[in-house]
CSV table of C-alpha atoms and ligand atoms in Angstrom, one decimal:
chain,number,residue,atom,x,y,z
A,1,MET,CA,0.0,0.0,0.0
A,2,ALA,CA,1.4,3.4,-0.9
A,3,ARG,CA,1.4,6.1,1.7
A,4,ALA,CA,1.9,9.8,1.0
A,5,SER,CA,3.7,11.7,3.7
A,6,PRO,CA,3.4,15.4,3.9
A,7,GLN,CA,6.4,17.6,3.1
A,8,SER,CA,7.0,21.3,3.5
A,9,ASN,CA,6.6,23.6,0.5
A,10,ARG,CA,10.0,23.9,-1.0
A,11,GLN,CA,11.4,23.6,-4.5
A,12,VAL,CA,13.2,20.3,-5.3
A,13,ASN,CA,13.9,18.1,-8.3
A,14,ALA,CA,11.1,15.5,-8.7
A,15,LYS,CA,11.7,11.7,-8.7
A,16,PRO,CA,9.3,8.8,-9.2
A,17,GLY,CA,6.6,8.7,-6.6
A,18,ASP,CA,6.7,12.4,-5.8
A,19,VAL,CA,3.3,14.1,-5.6
A,20,ILE,CA,3.8,17.7,-6.7
A,21,LEU,CA,1.9,20.8,-7.2
A,22,TYR,CA,2.5,21.7,-10.9
A,23,GLN,CA,2.1,25.3,-12.1
A,24,GLY,CA,0.2,26.2,-8.9
A,25,SER,CA,-3.0,24.3,-9.7
A,26,ARG,CA,-2.4,20.7,-10.8
A,27,VAL,CA,-1.6,17.8,-8.6
A,28,THR,CA,0.9,15.5,-10.4
A,29,ILE,CA,2.4,12.2,-9.6
A,30,TYR,CA,5.9,11.7,-11.1
A,31,TYR,CA,6.9,8.4,-12.7
A,32,GLY,CA,10.2,9.7,-14.1
A,33,GLU,CA,12.8,12.2,-12.9
A,34,ASN,CA,12.8,15.8,-13.7
A,35,SER,CA,15.0,18.7,-12.9
A,36,TRP,CA,12.3,21.4,-13.0
A,37,ASN,CA,11.6,23.3,-9.8
A,38,VAL,CA,8.4,22.0,-8.3
A,39,THR,CA,6.5,22.2,-5.1
A,40,PRO,CA,6.4,18.8,-3.4
A,41,LEU,CA,3.2,17.8,-1.6
A,42,GLY,CA,4.3,14.3,-0.5
A,43,HIS,CA,5.8,11.1,-1.7
A,44,ILE,CA,4.2,7.7,-2.4
A,45,GLY,CA,6.5,5.1,-0.8
A,46,GLY,CA,7.0,1.6,-2.1
A,47,VAL,CA,6.6,2.4,-5.8
A,48,THR,CA,9.1,2.5,-8.6
A,49,GLY,CA,9.1,4.6,-11.8
A,50,ALA,CA,8.8,1.4,-13.8
A,51,GLY,CA,5.8,0.3,-11.8
A,52,LEU,CA,4.1,3.6,-12.2
A,53,ARG,CA,4.8,3.5,-15.9
A,54,GLU,CA,3.4,0.0,-16.1
A,55,ALA,CA,0.2,1.1,-14.4
A,56,LEU,CA,-0.2,3.9,-16.8
A,57,LYS,CA,0.4,1.6,-19.8
A,58,ALA,CA,-2.1,-0.9,-18.4
A,59,GLY,CA,-4.7,1.8,-18.2
A,60,GLY,CA,-4.1,2.9,-21.8
A,61,GLY,CA,-2.7,6.2,-20.6
A,62,HIS,CA,-5.3,6.7,-17.8
A,63,VAL,CA,-5.0,5.8,-14.2
A,64,SER,CA,-7.4,6.5,-11.4
A,65,VAL,CA,-5.9,7.8,-8.2
A,66,THR,CA,-7.6,8.2,-4.8
A,67,PHE,CA,-6.2,10.6,-2.3
A,68,SER,CA,-7.4,10.3,1.3
A,69,LEU,CA,-6.3,12.2,4.4
A,70,GLU,CA,-4.9,10.3,7.3
A,71,GLY,CA,-5.3,11.6,10.8
A,72,PRO,CA,-7.3,11.1,14.0
A,73,ARG,CA,-10.2,8.9,13.1
A,74,ARG,CA,-13.8,9.5,14.2
A,75,ASP,CA,-13.6,13.1,15.2
A,76,HIS,CA,-17.4,13.1,15.2
A,77,ALA,CA,-20.2,11.2,17.0
A,78,GLY,CA,-18.7,7.9,18.2
A,79,VAL,CA,-15.6,9.3,20.1
A,80,PHE,CA,-15.5,8.0,23.6
A,81,ASP,CA,-15.3,10.5,26.4
A,82,LEU,CA,-13.1,8.6,28.9
A,83,GLU,CA,-13.5,11.3,31.5
A,84,ARG,CA,-17.3,11.2,31.6
A,85,GLY,CA,-17.7,7.5,30.5
A,86,SER,CA,-20.0,8.3,27.7
A,87,VAL,CA,-20.2,8.6,23.9
A,88,ARG,CA,-22.4,10.7,21.6
A,89,LEU,CA,-24.3,8.5,19.2
A,90,ASN,CA,-25.1,9.3,15.6
A,91,SER,CA,-28.7,9.8,16.8
A,92,GLY,CA,-27.6,12.8,18.9
A,93,TYR,CA,-28.2,11.0,22.2
A,94,THR,CA,-25.4,10.3,24.7
A,95,MET,CA,-24.8,6.7,25.8
A,96,PRO,CA,-22.8,5.5,28.8
A,97,ILE,CA,-19.9,3.3,27.7
A,98,ASN,CA,-19.9,1.0,30.7
A,99,SER,CA,-23.0,-0.7,32.0
A,100,LEU,CA,-24.7,-3.9,33.4
A,101,GLY,CA,-25.6,-6.8,31.2
A,102,THR,CA,-28.6,-8.8,32.5
A,103,TYR,CA,-28.5,-12.0,30.4
A,104,SER,CA,-29.4,-15.1,32.5
A,105,LEU,CA,-30.4,-12.9,35.5
A,106,ALA,CA,-34.0,-13.9,36.4
A,107,TRP,CA,-36.5,-11.3,37.7
A,108,GLU,CA,-35.5,-10.9,41.4
A,109,THR,CA,-31.8,-11.4,40.9
A,110,CYS,CA,-31.9,-9.0,38.0
A,111,ALA,CA,-33.8,-6.3,40.0
A,112,SER,CA,-31.3,-6.5,42.8
A,113,ALA,CA,-28.4,-6.4,40.4
A,114,VAL,CA,-29.8,-3.3,38.7
A,115,LYS,CA,-30.4,-1.6,42.1
A,116,ALA,CA,-26.8,-2.4,43.2
A,117,ALA,CA,-25.6,-1.1,39.8
A,118,LEU,CA,-27.6,2.1,40.1
A,119,ALA,CA,-26.2,2.7,43.6
A,120,HIS,CA,-22.7,2.4,42.1
A,121,GLY,CA,-23.4,4.9,39.4
A,122,VAL,CA,-24.1,2.5,36.5
A,123,ARG,CA,-26.6,4.1,34.2
A,124,LEU,CA,-27.0,1.7,31.2
A,125,PHE,CA,-28.8,-1.6,31.4
A,126,ASP,CA,-28.8,-4.2,28.6
A,127,THR,CA,-31.8,-6.5,28.5
A,128,ALA,CA,-33.9,-8.4,25.9
A,129,SER,CA,-37.3,-10.0,25.5
A,130,ILE,CA,-35.5,-13.4,25.4
A,131,TYR,CA,-33.9,-12.7,28.9
A,132,ARG,CA,-37.5,-12.5,30.3
A,133,ASN,CA,-36.3,-9.9,32.8
A,134,GLU,CA,-37.4,-6.5,31.2
A,135,ALA,CA,-40.0,-6.1,34.0
A,136,GLY,CA,-37.4,-6.7,36.7
A,137,VAL,CA,-35.1,-4.0,35.1
A,138,GLY,CA,-38.0,-1.6,34.9
A,139,GLN,CA,-39.1,-2.2,38.4
A,140,ALA,CA,-35.6,-1.6,39.8
A,141,ILE,CA,-35.3,1.6,37.9
A,142,ARG,CA,-38.7,2.9,39.0
A,143,GLU,CA,-38.0,2.1,42.6
A,144,SER,CA,-34.4,3.5,42.6
A,145,GLY,CA,-35.3,7.2,42.7
A,146,VAL,CA,-32.7,7.9,40.1
A,147,PRO,CA,-34.2,10.4,37.5
A,148,ARG,CA,-35.4,8.5,34.4
A,149,GLU,CA,-33.4,10.9,32.1
A,150,GLU,CA,-30.1,9.8,33.7
A,151,ILE,CA,-30.8,6.2,32.8
A,152,PHE,CA,-30.3,4.4,29.5
A,153,VAL,CA,-32.0,1.1,28.8
A,154,THR,CA,-31.4,-1.2,25.8
A,155,PRO,CA,-34.0,-4.0,25.1
A,156,LYS,CA,-33.9,-6.2,22.0
A,157,LEU,CA,-36.4,-7.8,19.7
A,158,TYR,CA,-35.9,-11.4,18.9
A,159,PRO,CA,-36.5,-13.2,15.6
A,160,GLY,CA,-39.7,-15.2,15.2
A,161,SER,CA,-43.1,-13.7,16.3
A,162,GLN,CA,-41.5,-10.5,17.4
A,163,TYR,CA,-40.0,-9.8,13.9
A,164,ASP,CA,-43.3,-10.9,12.4
A,165,HIS,CA,-45.4,-8.5,14.6
A,166,PRO,CA,-42.8,-5.8,15.5
A,167,GLU,CA,-45.3,-3.1,16.5
A,168,GLU,CA,-46.8,-5.4,19.2
A,169,ALA,CA,-43.3,-6.5,20.3
A,170,ILE,CA,-42.2,-2.9,20.8
A,171,GLN,CA,-45.3,-2.1,22.8
A,172,ASP,CA,-44.7,-5.2,24.8
A,173,ALA,CA,-41.2,-4.0,25.7
A,174,LEU,CA,-42.5,-0.6,26.6
A,175,ASP,CA,-45.2,-2.1,28.8
A,176,LYS,CA,-42.9,-4.5,30.6
A,177,LEU,CA,-40.2,-1.9,31.2
A,178,GLY,CA,-42.8,0.7,32.3
A,179,ILE,CA,-40.3,3.6,32.1
A,180,GLY,CA,-42.0,5.7,29.5
A,181,TYR,CA,-39.7,5.3,26.5
A,182,ILE,CA,-36.9,3.1,25.3
A,183,ASP,CA,-33.4,4.7,25.0
A,184,MET,CA,-32.0,2.1,22.5
A,185,MET,CA,-33.7,-0.8,20.9
A,186,LEU,CA,-31.8,-3.5,19.0
A,187,LEU,CA,-32.7,-6.3,16.7
A,188,HIS,CA,-31.1,-9.3,18.6
A,189,ARG,CA,-29.8,-11.1,15.5
A,190,PRO,CA,-30.5,-11.4,11.8
A,191,GLY,CA,-33.6,-13.4,11.0
A,192,ARG,CA,-36.7,-13.6,8.8
A,193,ASN,CA,-38.5,-10.2,8.7
A,194,ASP,CA,-35.6,-8.3,10.3
A,195,GLY,CA,-36.1,-5.5,7.7
A,196,LYS,CA,-39.8,-5.3,8.7
A,197,ALA,CA,-38.8,-5.2,12.4
A,198,TYR,CA,-36.2,-2.5,11.7
A,199,LYS,CA,-38.8,-0.4,9.9
A,200,ALA,CA,-41.2,-0.7,12.8
A,201,MET,CA,-38.4,0.6,15.1
A,202,GLU,CA,-37.8,3.5,12.7
A,203,GLN,CA,-41.5,4.3,13.0
A,204,ALA,CA,-41.4,4.1,16.8
A,205,VAL,CA,-38.5,6.6,16.7
A,206,ALA,CA,-40.7,8.9,14.7
A,207,GLU,CA,-43.4,8.5,17.3
A,208,GLY,CA,-41.1,9.3,20.2
A,209,LYS,CA,-41.3,5.8,21.7
A,210,ILE,CA,-37.7,4.9,21.0
A,211,CYS,CA,-34.7,7.3,21.0
A,212,SER,CA,-32.1,5.3,19.1
A,213,ILE,CA,-32.0,2.0,17.3
A,214,GLY,CA,-29.4,-0.5,16.4
A,215,LEU,CA,-28.4,-4.1,15.6
A,216,SER,CA,-26.8,-7.0,17.4
A,217,ASN,CA,-24.8,-9.9,15.8
A,218,TRP,CA,-24.6,-8.2,12.5
A,219,TYR,CA,-21.2,-8.5,10.9
A,220,VAL,CA,-19.6,-7.0,7.7
A,221,LYS,CA,-21.5,-9.1,5.2
A,222,GLU,CA,-24.8,-8.8,7.0
A,223,LEU,CA,-24.4,-5.0,7.4
A,224,GLU,CA,-23.5,-4.6,3.7
A,225,GLU,CA,-26.7,-6.3,2.8
A,226,PHE,CA,-28.9,-4.6,5.5
A,227,LEU,CA,-27.8,-1.0,5.6
A,228,PRO,CA,-29.0,-0.1,2.1
A,229,GLN,CA,-32.5,-1.0,3.1
A,230,VAL,CA,-32.7,1.3,6.2
A,231,SER,CA,-33.7,5.0,6.6
A,232,ILE,CA,-32.1,5.5,10.0
A,233,THR,CA,-28.4,4.4,10.2
A,234,PRO,CA,-28.1,2.2,13.3
A,235,ALA,CA,-26.6,4.1,16.2
A,236,LEU,CA,-25.1,0.9,17.8
A,237,VAL,CA,-24.0,-2.6,16.8
A,238,GLN,CA,-23.7,-5.0,19.7
A,239,ASN,CA,-21.4,-8.0,18.9
A,240,LYS,CA,-19.4,-10.5,20.8
A,241,ILE,CA,-16.0,-9.1,21.6
A,242,HIS,CA,-13.4,-10.2,24.1
A,243,PRO,CA,-9.6,-10.7,24.1
A,244,PHE,CA,-9.8,-14.2,22.6
A,245,TYR,CA,-12.4,-13.1,20.0
A,246,ARG,CA,-11.8,-9.5,19.0
A,247,GLU,CA,-13.3,-9.0,15.5
A,248,ASN,CA,-10.3,-7.2,14.0
A,249,ASP,CA,-12.0,-6.6,10.7
A,250,VAL,CA,-15.5,-6.0,12.0
A,251,ILE,CA,-14.9,-3.3,14.7
A,252,PRO,CA,-13.2,-0.7,12.4
A,253,TYR,CA,-15.7,-1.4,9.6
A,254,ILE,CA,-18.6,-0.5,11.9
A,255,GLN,CA,-16.8,2.4,13.6
A,256,ASP,CA,-15.9,3.9,10.2
A,257,LEU,CA,-19.7,4.0,9.4
A,258,GLY,CA,-20.1,6.3,12.5
A,259,ILE,CA,-21.8,3.5,14.4
A,260,VAL,CA,-20.8,2.8,18.0
A,261,VAL,CA,-19.7,-0.8,18.8
A,262,GLN,CA,-20.7,-2.5,22.0
A,263,GLY,CA,-19.2,-5.8,23.1
A,264,TRP,CA,-21.2,-8.6,24.6
A,265,TYR,CA,-19.4,-11.4,26.6
A,266,PRO,CA,-16.6,-9.0,27.5
A,267,LEU,CA,-15.4,-11.4,30.1
A,268,GLY,CA,-15.8,-14.5,28.0
A,269,GLY,CA,-19.4,-15.2,29.0
A,270,ARG,CA,-20.9,-16.6,32.1
A,271,GLY,CA,-19.4,-20.0,32.8
A,272,HIS,CA,-16.4,-19.3,30.6
A,273,THR,CA,-14.6,-16.5,32.4
A,274,ALA,CA,-11.9,-18.5,34.3
A,275,GLU,CA,-9.5,-18.9,31.4
A,276,LEU,CA,-9.7,-15.2,30.4
A,277,LEU,CA,-9.6,-13.8,33.9
A,278,GLY,CA,-6.7,-16.2,34.8
A,279,ASN,CA,-4.8,-15.5,31.7
A,280,GLU,CA,-1.1,-14.7,32.6
A,281,VAL,CA,-0.8,-11.7,30.2
A,282,ILE,CA,-4.0,-10.1,31.5
A,283,SER,CA,-3.2,-10.9,35.2
A,284,GLY,CA,0.3,-9.5,34.7
A,285,ILE,CA,-1.0,-6.2,33.3
A,286,ALA,CA,-3.6,-6.1,36.1
A,287,GLU,CA,-1.0,-6.5,38.8
A,288,ALA,CA,1.1,-3.8,37.3
A,289,HIS,CA,-1.8,-1.4,37.5
A,290,GLY,CA,-3.2,-2.6,40.9
A,291,LYS,CA,-6.4,-3.6,39.1
A,292,SER,CA,-8.3,-6.8,38.5
A,293,SER,CA,-8.2,-8.8,35.3
A,294,ALA,CA,-11.9,-7.9,34.7
A,295,GLN,CA,-11.0,-4.2,34.9
A,296,VAL,CA,-8.1,-4.6,32.5
A,297,ILE,CA,-10.2,-6.4,29.9
A,298,LEU,CA,-13.0,-3.8,30.2
A,299,ARG,CA,-10.5,-0.9,29.9
A,300,TRP,CA,-8.9,-2.6,26.9
A,301,ASN,CA,-12.3,-2.6,25.2
A,302,LEU,CA,-12.9,1.1,26.1
A,303,GLN,CA,-9.5,2.1,24.7
A,304,LYS,CA,-10.5,0.3,21.5
A,305,GLY,CA,-13.6,2.4,21.3
A,306,VAL,CA,-15.8,-0.6,22.3
A,307,ALA,CA,-18.5,0.0,24.9
A,308,VAL,CA,-18.9,-2.8,27.5
A,309,ILE,CA,-21.8,-4.6,29.0
A,310,PRO,CA,-20.4,-7.0,31.7
A,311,GLY,CA,-23.0,-9.2,33.3
A,312,SER,CA,-23.0,-9.7,37.0
A,313,SER,CA,-25.3,-10.5,39.9
A,314,ASN,CA,-22.6,-9.7,42.4
A,315,ALA,CA,-22.6,-6.2,43.9
A,316,GLU,CA,-18.8,-6.3,44.5
A,317,HIS,CA,-18.1,-7.2,40.8
A,318,ILE,CA,-20.7,-4.6,39.7
A,319,ARG,CA,-18.8,-1.9,41.6
A,320,GLU,CA,-15.4,-3.2,40.3
A,321,ASN,CA,-16.7,-3.0,36.8
A,322,THR,CA,-17.4,0.7,37.1
A,323,GLU,CA,-13.8,1.6,38.1
A,324,LEU,CA,-12.4,1.7,34.6
A,325,TYR,CA,-11.4,5.4,34.3
A,326,GLY,CA,-8.5,6.1,36.6
A,327,PHE,CA,-5.8,4.3,34.6
A,328,THR,CA,-4.6,3.8,31.1
A,329,LEU,CA,-3.2,0.8,29.3
A,330,SER,CA,0.0,1.6,27.4
A,331,ASP,CA,0.2,0.9,23.6
A,332,ALA,CA,2.4,-2.1,24.5
A,333,GLU,CA,-0.1,-3.5,26.9
A,334,MET,CA,-2.9,-3.0,24.4
A,335,ALA,CA,-0.8,-4.9,21.8
A,336,GLN,CA,-0.1,-7.7,24.3
A,337,ILE,CA,-3.8,-8.2,24.8
A,338,ASN,CA,-4.6,-7.9,21.1
A,339,ALA,CA,-2.1,-10.7,20.5
A,340,LEU,CA,-4.3,-13.1,22.6
A,341,ASP,CA,-6.9,-13.3,19.8
A,342,ARG,CA,-8.0,-16.9,19.0
A,343,ARG,CA,-11.2,-16.0,17.1
A,344,GLU,CA,-12.9,-18.2,19.7
A,345,LYS,CA,-16.6,-18.3,20.2
A,346,HIS,CA,-18.5,-19.2,23.3
A,347,ASP,CA,-22.1,-19.4,22.0
B,1,NAP,P1,-19.8,-11.7,30.7
B,1,NAP,O1,-20.1,-10.3,31.0
B,1,NAP,O2,-18.7,-11.9,29.7
B,1,NAP,O3,-19.4,-12.5,32.0
B,1,NAP,C1,-20.3,-12.6,33.1
B,1,NAP,C2,-19.6,-13.4,34.1
B,1,NAP,O4,-18.5,-12.7,34.6
B,1,NAP,C3,-20.5,-13.8,35.2
B,1,NAP,O5,-20.3,-15.2,35.6
B,1,NAP,C4,-20.1,-12.9,36.4
B,1,NAP,O6,-20.3,-13.5,37.6
B,1,NAP,C5,-18.6,-12.7,36.0
B,1,NAP,N1,-18.1,-11.4,36.4
B,1,NAP,C6,-18.6,-10.2,36.2
B,1,NAP,N2,-17.8,-9.2,36.7
B,1,NAP,C7,-16.8,-9.8,37.2
B,1,NAP,C8,-15.6,-9.3,37.9
B,1,NAP,N3,-15.4,-8.0,38.1
B,1,NAP,N4,-14.8,-10.3,38.4
B,1,NAP,C9,-15.0,-11.6,38.2
B,1,NAP,N5,-16.1,-12.1,37.6
B,1,NAP,C10,-17.0,-11.2,37.1
B,1,NAP,O7,-21.0,-12.5,30.1
B,1,NAP,P2,-22.6,-12.3,30.0
B,1,NAP,O8,-23.2,-11.6,31.2
B,1,NAP,O9,-23.1,-13.5,29.6
B,1,NAP,O10,-22.6,-11.2,28.8
B,1,NAP,C11,-22.6,-9.8,29.0
B,1,NAP,C12,-23.9,-9.2,28.6
B,1,NAP,O11,-23.9,-9.2,27.2
B,1,NAP,C13,-25.1,-10.0,29.0
B,1,NAP,O12,-25.5,-9.9,30.3
B,1,NAP,C14,-26.1,-9.5,28.0
B,1,NAP,O13,-26.7,-8.3,28.5
B,1,NAP,C15,-25.3,-9.2,26.8
B,1,NAP,N6,-25.4,-10.3,25.8
B,1,NAP,C16,-25.8,-10.0,24.5
B,1,NAP,C17,-25.9,-11.0,23.6
B,1,NAP,C18,-26.4,-10.7,22.2
B,1,NAP,O14,-26.6,-11.6,21.4
B,1,NAP,N7,-26.6,-9.5,21.9
B,1,NAP,C19,-25.5,-12.3,23.9
B,1,NAP,C20,-25.1,-12.6,25.1
B,1,NAP,C21,-25.0,-11.6,26.1
B,1,NAP,P3,-21.0,-12.8,38.8
B,1,NAP,O15,-22.5,-12.7,38.5
B,1,NAP,O16,-20.6,-13.6,40.0
B,1,NAP,O17,-20.4,-11.4,38.9
């Protein structure tokens, strides 16, 4: 891949690969050498004059060149505020980047976990119709005394009858939660009638029932097929992400669309956490920072721009999972954790 590096405006003799400003108004790429005085803009590395000439010949005298600017990515919605623990979504709403996941927490356990989380400052709760605990989440929120507008709740619609009759399913989630409106609704996974279900969510946004909408378990191919059909770009994609399974290609693809990525199973998934939390690399980094392995994994996600939804029914773990902001993993530590990728799944 060729990379043009910026140079200062000075007059030099051009050589193959130089990008120059010619006669003040034309951008030219040199394939030969020239002793004229020119204004260099940059240089394309890794190319030869012969290679450039060959490309020109192959195109019958025409080549198409794309210039793009390299710099800090995502200087728009989607940039994590690691001071406040939040991100602005492409829908204009602000979402917390750490939260509580409630998969496999039955009503009462779920309600007490949500209350403990609220007491420790957690403001985002991930639920789903398939978890059968939306009512427990809603009850805990209503009883907490925390103002509704400070809280962010993400329920999901599941394939099957909910995608076949999405208006009823959305109303069902609103009724079970009993908190007035839904902050973010996701389609849980691709399935028959997912386009119809998404359109119903778009309509619910127009009616003020839902603030933001998104997808879960949609990967590059699925997104390429799905996105052309939608009117509202998803604000969030929630996919499985943890150090053994880190979706190298998928995360940047989604982020470059201006969509925030949220990772489920951040600790490897209930019943599968031992190997990840006990991993030597992760424990070593945790020890160096005086943090737990769970905190290091969650922080690694945040520094990659991935919001986290750790699940827990344990008040101490819930508190621990909020303390992710007073330390920073170095580039070397991030690289060490990145290197653990095994593309493993724990479905
Ligand atoms: P997880 O967050 O990877 O792991 C949960 C496990 O970690 C529990 O056994 C929990 O035990 C333990 N744990 C939590 N914090 C800990 C800490 N600080 N130290 C040690 N252990 C800790 O798995 P998950 O809950 O199954 O998944 C996370 C969330 O993702 C779910 O709750 C759900 O909201 C969402 N999800 C979404 C999808 C989807 O398809 N969109 C699929 C699965 C899950 P304790 O209870 O003892 O703390």
